[in-house]
CSV table of C-alpha atoms in Angstrom, one decimal:
chain,number,residue,atom,x,y,z
A,1,MET,CA,-62.7,11.8,67.2
A,2,LYS,CA,-61.1,8.3,67.3
A,3,LYS,CA,-60.5,8.5,63.6
A,4,THR,CA,-58.8,11.8,63.9
A,5,LEU,CA,-56.6,10.6,66.8
A,6,PHE,CA,-55.7,7.5,64.9
A,7,ILE,CA,-54.8,9.4,61.7
A,8,LEU,CA,-52.8,11.9,63.8
A,9,SER,CA,-50.9,9.1,65.6
A,10,ILE,CA,-50.0,7.4,62.2
A,11,PHE,CA,-48.8,10.7,60.8
A,12,LEU,CA,-46.6,11.3,63.9
A,13,PHE,CA,-45.2,7.8,63.7
A,14,ILE,CA,-44.3,8.2,60.0
A,15,ALA,CA,-42.9,11.7,60.6
A,16,CYS,CA,-40.7,10.4,63.4
A,17,VAL,CA,-38.9,7.8,61.2
A,18,SER,CA,-35.3,8.7,61.0
A,19,ASN,CA,-33.2,8.9,57.8
A,20,ASP,CA,-31.4,5.7,59.0
A,21,ASP,CA,-34.7,3.9,59.3
A,22,LYS,CA,-35.8,5.2,55.9
A,23,ALA,CA,-32.6,3.9,54.4
A,24,LYS,CA,-33.1,0.5,56.1
A,25,ILE,CA,-36.7,0.3,54.7
A,26,ASP,CA,-35.5,1.3,51.2
A,27,GLY,CA,-32.7,-1.4,51.4
A,28,ALA,CA,-35.3,-4.0,52.6
A,29,ASN,CA,-37.5,-3.1,49.6
A,30,GLN,CA,-34.6,-3.3,47.2
A,31,PHE,CA,-33.7,-6.7,48.7
A,32,VAL,CA,-37.2,-8.1,48.3
A,33,SER,CA,-37.5,-6.7,44.7
A,34,GLY,CA,-34.1,-8.2,43.8
A,35,ILE,CA,-35.0,-11.6,45.2
A,36,GLU,CA,-38.3,-11.6,43.3
A,37,LYS,CA,-36.5,-10.8,40.1
A,38,PHE,CA,-33.9,-13.5,40.9
A,39,ASN,CA,-36.6,-16.1,41.4
A,40,THR,CA,-38.2,-15.2,38.0
A,41,ASN,CA,-34.9,-15.1,36.2
A,42,LYS,CA,-33.7,-18.4,37.8
A,43,GLU,CA,-36.7,-20.2,36.2
A,44,LEU,CA,-35.9,-18.6,32.8
A,45,LEU,CA,-32.2,-19.7,33.1
A,46,ASN,CA,-33.2,-23.2,34.2
A,47,LYS,CA,-35.5,-23.5,31.1
A,48,HIS,CA,-32.6,-22.2,29.0
A,49,PHE,CA,-30.4,-25.1,30.2
A,50,ASP,CA,-33.2,-27.6,29.6
A,51,LEU,CA,-33.6,-26.4,26.0
A,52,PHE,CA,-29.9,-26.7,25.5
A,53,GLU,CA,-30.0,-30.3,26.8
A,54,GLU,CA,-32.9,-31.0,24.4
A,55,GLY,CA,-31.1,-29.5,21.5
A,56,ASN,CA,-33.9,-26.9,21.0
A,57,LEU,CA,-31.5,-24.1,20.2
A,58,GLU,CA,-34.0,-22.0,18.3
A,59,GLU,CA,-36.3,-21.7,21.3
A,60,MET,CA,-33.3,-21.2,23.6
A,61,MET,CA,-32.1,-18.3,21.4
A,62,SER,CA,-35.5,-16.7,21.6
A,63,SER,CA,-34.9,-16.1,25.3
A,64,MET,CA,-31.8,-14.1,24.5
A,65,SER,CA,-31.7,-10.4,23.9
A,66,GLU,CA,-30.5,-9.2,20.4
A,67,ASP,CA,-27.9,-7.2,22.4
A,68,LEU,CA,-26.6,-10.2,24.3
A,69,ILE,CA,-23.0,-9.9,25.4
A,70,TRP,CA,-21.3,-13.3,25.8
A,71,TYR,CA,-18.2,-13.6,28.0
A,72,THR,CA,-16.8,-17.0,27.0
A,73,ALA,CA,-14.9,-19.4,29.1
A,74,ASN,CA,-11.9,-18.5,26.8
A,75,GLY,CA,-12.0,-14.9,28.0
A,76,ASP,CA,-13.5,-13.5,24.8
A,77,THR,CA,-16.3,-10.9,24.7
A,78,LEU,CA,-18.7,-11.8,21.9
A,79,PHE,CA,-22.3,-11.1,20.8
A,80,LYS,CA,-25.5,-13.0,20.0
A,81,PRO,CA,-24.5,-14.2,16.5
A,82,ASP,CA,-21.3,-15.7,18.0
A,83,TYR,CA,-23.3,-17.3,20.8
A,84,VAL,CA,-25.7,-18.9,18.3
A,85,GLU,CA,-22.7,-20.2,16.4
A,86,GLY,CA,-21.0,-21.4,19.6
A,87,MET,CA,-24.0,-23.3,20.9
A,88,SER,CA,-24.6,-24.9,17.5
A,89,GLY,CA,-20.9,-25.9,17.4
A,90,TRP,CA,-21.2,-27.7,20.8
A,91,HIS,CA,-24.2,-29.6,19.4
A,92,SER,CA,-22.5,-30.5,16.2
A,93,GLU,CA,-19.5,-32.1,18.0
A,94,PHE,CA,-21.1,-33.4,21.2
A,95,GLU,CA,-24.3,-35.1,22.3
A,96,ASN,CA,-26.3,-36.4,25.3
A,97,PHE,CA,-25.9,-33.1,27.3
A,98,LYS,CA,-27.1,-33.2,30.9
A,99,PHE,CA,-26.6,-30.3,33.3
A,100,THR,CA,-26.6,-31.9,36.7
A,101,GLU,CA,-26.3,-30.7,40.3
A,102,ARG,CA,-27.7,-27.3,39.4
A,103,GLN,CA,-27.4,-24.7,42.1
A,104,TYR,CA,-28.7,-21.1,41.7
A,105,PHE,CA,-27.8,-18.1,43.7
A,106,PRO,CA,-28.8,-14.4,43.5
A,107,GLY,CA,-26.2,-12.0,42.0
A,108,VAL,CA,-25.8,-8.6,43.7
A,109,ASP,CA,-25.1,-5.1,42.6
A,110,ASP,CA,-21.5,-3.7,43.0
A,111,SER,CA,-22.4,-0.9,45.4
A,112,LEU,CA,-24.9,-2.0,48.0
A,113,TYR,CA,-24.4,-5.8,47.6
A,114,LEU,CA,-28.2,-6.3,47.3
A,115,PRO,CA,-29.8,-8.8,45.0
A,116,ASN,CA,-30.2,-7.3,41.6
A,117,GLY,CA,-32.1,-10.0,39.7
A,118,SER,CA,-29.0,-11.6,38.1
A,119,VAL,CA,-28.4,-15.3,38.6
A,120,ARG,CA,-25.3,-17.2,39.4
A,121,VAL,CA,-25.3,-20.9,38.6
A,122,TYR,CA,-23.0,-23.8,39.5
A,123,GLY,CA,-23.4,-27.3,38.1
A,124,ILE,CA,-21.8,-30.2,36.2
A,125,TRP,CA,-22.2,-30.8,32.5
A,126,LYS,CA,-22.1,-34.4,31.3
A,127,TYR,CA,-22.0,-35.2,27.6
A,128,ASN,CA,-20.0,-37.3,25.1
A,129,HIS,CA,-18.1,-36.6,21.9
A,130,LYS,CA,-20.0,-37.9,18.8
A,131,ALA,CA,-17.0,-39.1,16.8
A,132,THR,CA,-15.0,-40.8,19.6
A,133,LYS,CA,-17.9,-41.6,22.0
A,134,MET,CA,-15.6,-40.3,24.8
A,135,ASP,CA,-17.5,-39.2,27.9
A,136,PHE,CA,-16.9,-35.8,29.5
A,137,THR,CA,-17.8,-34.3,32.9
A,138,THR,CA,-17.2,-30.6,33.2
A,139,LYS,CA,-17.7,-28.3,36.2
A,140,TYR,CA,-19.4,-25.1,35.2
A,141,TYR,CA,-20.0,-21.7,36.7
A,142,GLY,CA,-22.0,-18.9,35.0
A,143,VAL,CA,-23.7,-15.6,35.6
A,144,ALA,CA,-26.7,-14.4,33.7
A,145,GLU,CA,-28.3,-10.9,33.6
A,146,PHE,CA,-31.7,-10.2,32.3
A,147,ASN,CA,-33.6,-7.1,31.1
A,148,ASP,CA,-37.2,-6.1,32.3
A,149,GLU,CA,-38.7,-8.1,29.4
A,150,GLY,CA,-37.2,-11.3,30.7
A,151,LEU,CA,-34.6,-11.7,28.0
A,152,GLN,CA,-31.0,-12.6,28.9
A,153,THR,CA,-28.6,-9.7,28.2
A,154,VAL,CA,-25.3,-11.0,29.6
A,155,ASP,CA,-23.9,-14.5,29.8
A,156,TYR,CA,-20.6,-15.1,31.7
A,157,GLU,CA,-19.3,-18.6,31.5
A,158,TYR,CA,-16.4,-20.3,33.3
A,159,PHE,CA,-15.3,-23.9,32.7
A,160,ASP,CA,-12.2,-25.7,31.5
A,161,VAL,CA,-12.5,-25.5,27.7
A,162,GLY,CA,-8.9,-26.4,27.2
A,163,GLY,CA,-9.2,-29.5,29.2
A,164,ILE,CA,-11.9,-30.8,27.0
A,165,PHE,CA,-9.9,-30.4,23.8
A,166,LEU,CA,-6.7,-31.7,25.5
A,167,LYS,CA,-8.5,-34.9,26.4
A,168,LEU,CA,-9.7,-35.3,22.8
A,169,GLN,CA,-6.2,-34.8,21.4
A,170,ALA,CA,-4.8,-37.3,23.8
A,171,ASN,CA,-7.0,-40.0,22.2
């Protein structure tokens, strides 16, 4: 009898949950899921930056989807082969890369503003030009999106590219 009463009370409790409450529960579940994806993807992105610092571009590129879309700091929309060429170009001209003061935040979807697994990152790149030995410090902001396999599918980058090359020209 107690079991029947218990089961009946649970059923009545669930049946009495309003649509508003169901939406709140669904939103909470989406939030938790988004934060879990963010935490996983944050570690992937952090490793990505470590590999770039080390100059291990081959392993770094293995963490990128073949369908990668790269939104460059210049405002161009490019793809993985261009990304590979761009990162190789940085390493051919500059050295001693250090990405400091890394701060990671969850990205959100455009409709409900709930975490969606994407990662926003702020930090400061420190490096030097090989030919001139000139030191650089560049503030950086980026957004990375990932697929369910843990591969990066989108890379948005924002930093002052022009300022870097103006400084080189001034010398």
